[in-house]
């Protein structure tokens, strides 16, 4: 990648106009890697082009995915934007802090993404559980609602402010696991724990699985860590069956 930058991932966006406005905001600050997950009104959407105002190239190149997991599977670190308090324990950053962190990670060769939720209610907990950190904009607590394109604009602006210095000062780091590797690890443990009866009682199973997935994504696991954890679990299962 000749120009390291975060991918901006719009999760289940509802209005084409907001997608176009988000593309315009991204291109204002040199960002051109947009990903879309399950747009409500389908894709491509003529309304998006009408609001892009010269940033149509971003819409033409936007990558389309069916699920959040698919959109993030090649990423090593993901930030989730949300204004509402969540019960999921994750690092919380301002847009400035997050983009400083993102620039440093990109300089070390990692792939990062920023998730933005749908206009009506924002990201769901199931989406945020797949992120490593939360971006929270310090807005008026009595009126925390931000338009999708406004949130994209704020984050893109902070990216442009910090990118040059952070990328120049970056240094080599271990090979962090991708979202696809973390997802496979999560499924492996979930399947084995399910078989052993860990998810009990039944009415708490989904919440337990969500917390387990959140725990994996909160760790800075390397690809080597993931392989070792797979091997540990396989050995435990093998030893139990002998």
Coordinates of C-alpha atoms in Angstrom, one line a residue:
X1 CA 0.0 0.0 0.0
X2 CA 1.7 3.2 -1.2
X3 CA -0.4 5.5 1.0
X4 CA -1.1 3.9 4.4
X5 CA -4.4 5.1 5.8
X6 CA -7.3 3.8 7.8
X7 CA -10.3 2.2 6.1
X8 CA -13.6 4.0 7.0
X9 CA -16.3 1.4 7.3
X10 CA -19.9 2.5 7.2
X11 CA -22.0 -0.2 9.0
X12 CA -25.5 -0.6 7.6
X13 CA -25.8 3.0 6.4
X14 CA -29.4 4.0 5.8
X15 CA -29.4 6.9 3.3
X16 CA -27.5 7.2 0.1
X17 CA -27.2 11.0 0.7
X18 CA -25.2 10.3 3.9
X19 CA -22.9 7.9 2.2
X20 CA -22.2 10.5 -0.4
X21 CA -21.6 13.2 2.2
X22 CA -19.3 10.9 4.1
X23 CA -17.3 10.3 0.9
X24 CA -16.9 14.0 0.4
X25 CA -15.7 14.4 4.0
X26 CA -13.2 11.7 3.6
X27 CA -11.8 13.1 0.3
X28 CA -11.5 16.5 1.9
X29 CA -8.7 15.1 4.0
X30 CA -7.1 12.7 1.5
X31 CA -8.9 9.5 2.6
X32 CA -10.2 7.2 -0.1
X33 CA -10.7 3.8 1.3
X34 CA -14.4 3.4 2.0
X35 CA -16.1 0.1 2.9
X36 CA -19.9 -0.4 3.1
X37 CA -21.7 -3.1 5.0
X38 CA -25.2 -3.9 4.0
X39 CA -26.5 -0.5 2.9
X40 CA -30.2 -0.3 3.6
X41 CA -31.2 1.0 0.2
X42 CA -28.8 -1.2 -1.8
X43 CA -25.7 -0.3 -3.7
X44 CA -24.8 1.5 -5.9
X45 CA -27.1 4.4 -4.9
X46 CA -27.6 7.5 -7.2
X47 CA -28.4 9.6 -4.1
X48 CA -24.9 9.0 -2.9
X49 CA -23.3 10.4 -6.0
X50 CA -25.5 13.5 -5.9
X51 CA -24.0 14.4 -2.4
X52 CA -20.4 13.3 -3.1
X53 CA -19.7 16.5 -4.9
X54 CA -16.5 15.5 -6.7
X55 CA -15.7 12.6 -4.5
X56 CA -17.5 10.1 -6.7
X57 CA -14.3 8.1 -7.2
X58 CA -14.5 7.0 -3.6
X59 CA -18.0 5.6 -4.2
X60 CA -16.9 3.8 -7.4
X61 CA -14.1 2.2 -5.5
X62 CA -16.0 1.5 -2.3
X63 CA -15.9 -2.2 -1.2
X64 CA -19.2 -3.8 -0.3
X65 CA -19.6 -6.5 2.4
X66 CA -22.6 -8.4 3.9
X67 CA -21.4 -8.4 7.5
X68 CA -19.2 -6.5 9.9
X69 CA -16.9 -9.5 10.4
X70 CA -16.3 -9.7 6.6
X71 CA -15.6 -5.9 6.4
X72 CA -12.9 -6.2 9.1
X73 CA -11.4 -9.6 8.4
X74 CA -8.1 -8.2 7.0
X75 CA -7.6 -5.6 9.7
X76 CA -5.3 -5.8 12.7
X77 CA -7.0 -3.1 14.8
X78 CA -10.4 -1.5 14.6
X79 CA -11.9 1.6 16.2
X80 CA -15.7 1.9 16.8
X81 CA -17.3 5.3 16.9
X82 CA -20.2 5.7 19.4
X83 CA -21.7 8.4 21.6
X84 CA -23.7 6.1 23.9
X85 CA -22.2 4.5 27.1
X86 CA -21.6 0.8 26.6
X87 CA -21.2 -2.1 29.0
X88 CA -18.3 -3.5 26.9
X89 CA -14.9 -2.8 28.4
X90 CA -12.6 -1.3 25.8
X91 CA -10.1 1.6 25.6
X92 CA -11.9 4.9 24.9
X93 CA -10.2 7.6 22.8
X94 CA -11.0 11.0 21.4
X95 CA -10.8 11.2 17.6
X96 CA -7.4 12.9 18.0
X97 CA -6.0 10.1 20.2
X98 CA -7.4 7.4 18.0
X99 CA -5.9 8.8 14.8
X100 CA -2.5 9.3 16.5
X101 CA -2.7 5.6 17.5
X102 CA -3.9 4.6 14.0
X103 CA -1.0 6.5 12.3
X104 CA 1.5 4.8 14.5
X105 CA 0.0 1.4 13.8
X106 CA -0.1 2.0 10.1
X107 CA 3.5 3.0 10.2
X108 CA 4.3 -0.3 11.7
X109 CA 2.6 -2.1 8.8
X110 CA -0.7 -2.9 10.5
X111 CA -4.1 -2.5 8.7
X112 CA -6.6 -0.4 10.7
X113 CA -10.3 0.5 10.3
X114 CA -12.8 2.9 11.8
X115 CA -16.4 1.8 12.1
X116 CA -19.3 4.3 11.8
X117 CA -22.8 3.1 12.7
X118 CA -26.2 3.6 11.0
X119 CA -27.8 6.9 11.3
X120 CA -30.8 6.0 13.5
X121 CA -29.1 4.4 16.5
X122 CA -25.5 3.9 15.8
X123 CA -23.4 0.7 16.1
X124 CA -24.9 -2.3 17.9
X125 CA -23.0 -4.1 20.7
X126 CA -22.4 -7.0 18.4
X127 CA -20.5 -4.6 16.1
X128 CA -18.6 -2.9 18.9
X129 CA -17.5 -6.3 20.3
X130 CA -15.5 -6.8 17.1
X131 CA -13.6 -3.5 17.6
X132 CA -10.4 -3.1 19.7
X133 CA -11.2 0.5 20.9
X134 CA -13.9 3.1 21.0
X135 CA -13.8 6.6 19.6
X136 CA -16.0 9.0 21.6
X137 CA -16.4 12.6 20.5
X138 CA -16.5 15.1 23.5
X139 CA -19.8 16.6 22.6
X140 CA -22.7 18.2 24.6
X141 CA -23.9 15.3 26.8
X142 CA -27.4 16.6 26.6
X143 CA -27.3 16.4 22.8
X144 CA -24.7 13.8 21.7
X145 CA -26.2 12.9 18.4
X146 CA -23.9 13.4 15.4
X147 CA -24.8 13.0 11.7
X148 CA -22.9 10.2 10.0
X149 CA -21.0 12.5 7.7
X150 CA -20.2 14.9 10.6
X151 CA -18.6 12.0 12.5
X152 CA -16.6 11.0 9.5
X153 CA -15.5 14.6 8.9
X154 CA -14.2 15.0 12.5
X155 CA -12.3 11.7 12.4
X156 CA -10.8 12.4 8.9
X157 CA -9.8 15.9 10.1
X158 CA -7.9 14.5 13.0
X159 CA -6.3 11.9 10.7
X160 CA -4.9 14.7 8.5
X161 CA -3.6 16.6 11.5
X162 CA -1.5 13.8 13.0
X163 CA -0.6 11.5 10.0
X164 CA 2.7 12.9 8.9
X165 CA 4.6 13.1 12.2
X166 CA 3.2 9.8 13.5
X167 CA 4.0 7.9 10.4
X168 CA 7.6 9.3 10.3
X169 CA 8.2 8.2 13.9
X170 CA 6.8 4.7 13.6
X171 CA 8.9 1.6 14.2
X172 CA 8.7 -2.1 13.6
X173 CA 6.3 -4.1 15.9
X174 CA 5.3 -7.8 16.0
X175 CA 2.9 -9.2 13.4
X176 CA -0.5 -8.6 15.0
X177 CA -3.3 -11.0 14.2
X178 CA -5.9 -10.0 11.6
X179 CA -9.7 -9.8 12.3
X180 CA -10.1 -13.0 10.3
X181 CA -7.6 -14.8 12.6
X182 CA -9.3 -13.5 15.8
X183 CA -12.7 -14.5 14.4
X184 CA -11.5 -18.1 13.7
X185 CA -10.0 -18.3 17.2
X186 CA -13.2 -17.0 18.8
X187 CA -15.3 -19.7 16.9
X188 CA -12.8 -22.4 17.8
X189 CA -13.2 -21.6 21.6
X190 CA -16.9 -21.0 21.3
X191 CA -17.5 -24.4 19.6
X192 CA -15.5 -26.3 22.2
X193 CA -16.9 -24.5 25.2
X194 CA -20.4 -25.1 23.8
X195 CA -19.6 -28.8 23.5
X196 CA -18.4 -28.9 27.1
X197 CA -21.6 -27.2 28.4
X198 CA -19.9 -23.9 29.4
X199 CA -22.7 -21.7 28.1
X200 CA -25.2 -22.3 30.8
X201 CA -28.0 -21.4 31.5
X202 CA -29.3 -21.2 28.0
X203 CA -30.8 -17.7 28.4
X204 CA -27.3 -16.3 29.2
X205 CA -25.5 -18.1 26.4
X206 CA -25.6 -15.2 23.8
X207 CA -24.4 -12.7 26.4
X208 CA -21.5 -15.0 27.4
X209 CA -20.5 -15.5 23.8
X210 CA -20.6 -11.8 23.2
X211 CA -18.3 -11.1 26.2
X212 CA -15.9 -13.9 25.1
X213 CA -15.7 -12.3 21.6
X214 CA -15.1 -8.9 23.2
X215 CA -12.3 -10.3 25.3
X216 CA -10.4 -11.7 22.3
X217 CA -10.7 -8.4 20.4
X218 CA -9.5 -6.4 23.4
X219 CA -6.2 -8.3 23.5
X220 CA -3.3 -7.2 21.2
X221 CA -2.7 -10.8 20.0
X222 CA -0.1 -11.6 17.4
X223 CA -0.5 -14.3 14.8
X224 CA 1.9 -16.4 16.8
X225 CA -0.3 -15.9 19.9
X226 CA -3.4 -17.1 18.0
X227 CA -1.6 -20.2 16.7
X228 CA -0.5 -21.1 20.2
X229 CA -4.0 -20.6 21.6
X230 CA -5.4 -22.8 18.9
X231 CA -2.8 -25.5 19.7
X232 CA -3.4 -25.3 23.5
X233 CA -7.1 -25.8 23.0
X234 CA -6.6 -28.7 20.6
X235 CA -4.2 -30.4 23.1
X236 CA -6.7 -30.0 25.9
X237 CA -9.5 -31.5 23.9
X238 CA -7.2 -34.3 22.7
X239 CA -6.1 -35.1 26.3
X240 CA -9.7 -35.1 27.5
X241 CA -10.8 -37.7 24.9
X242 CA -7.9 -40.1 25.5

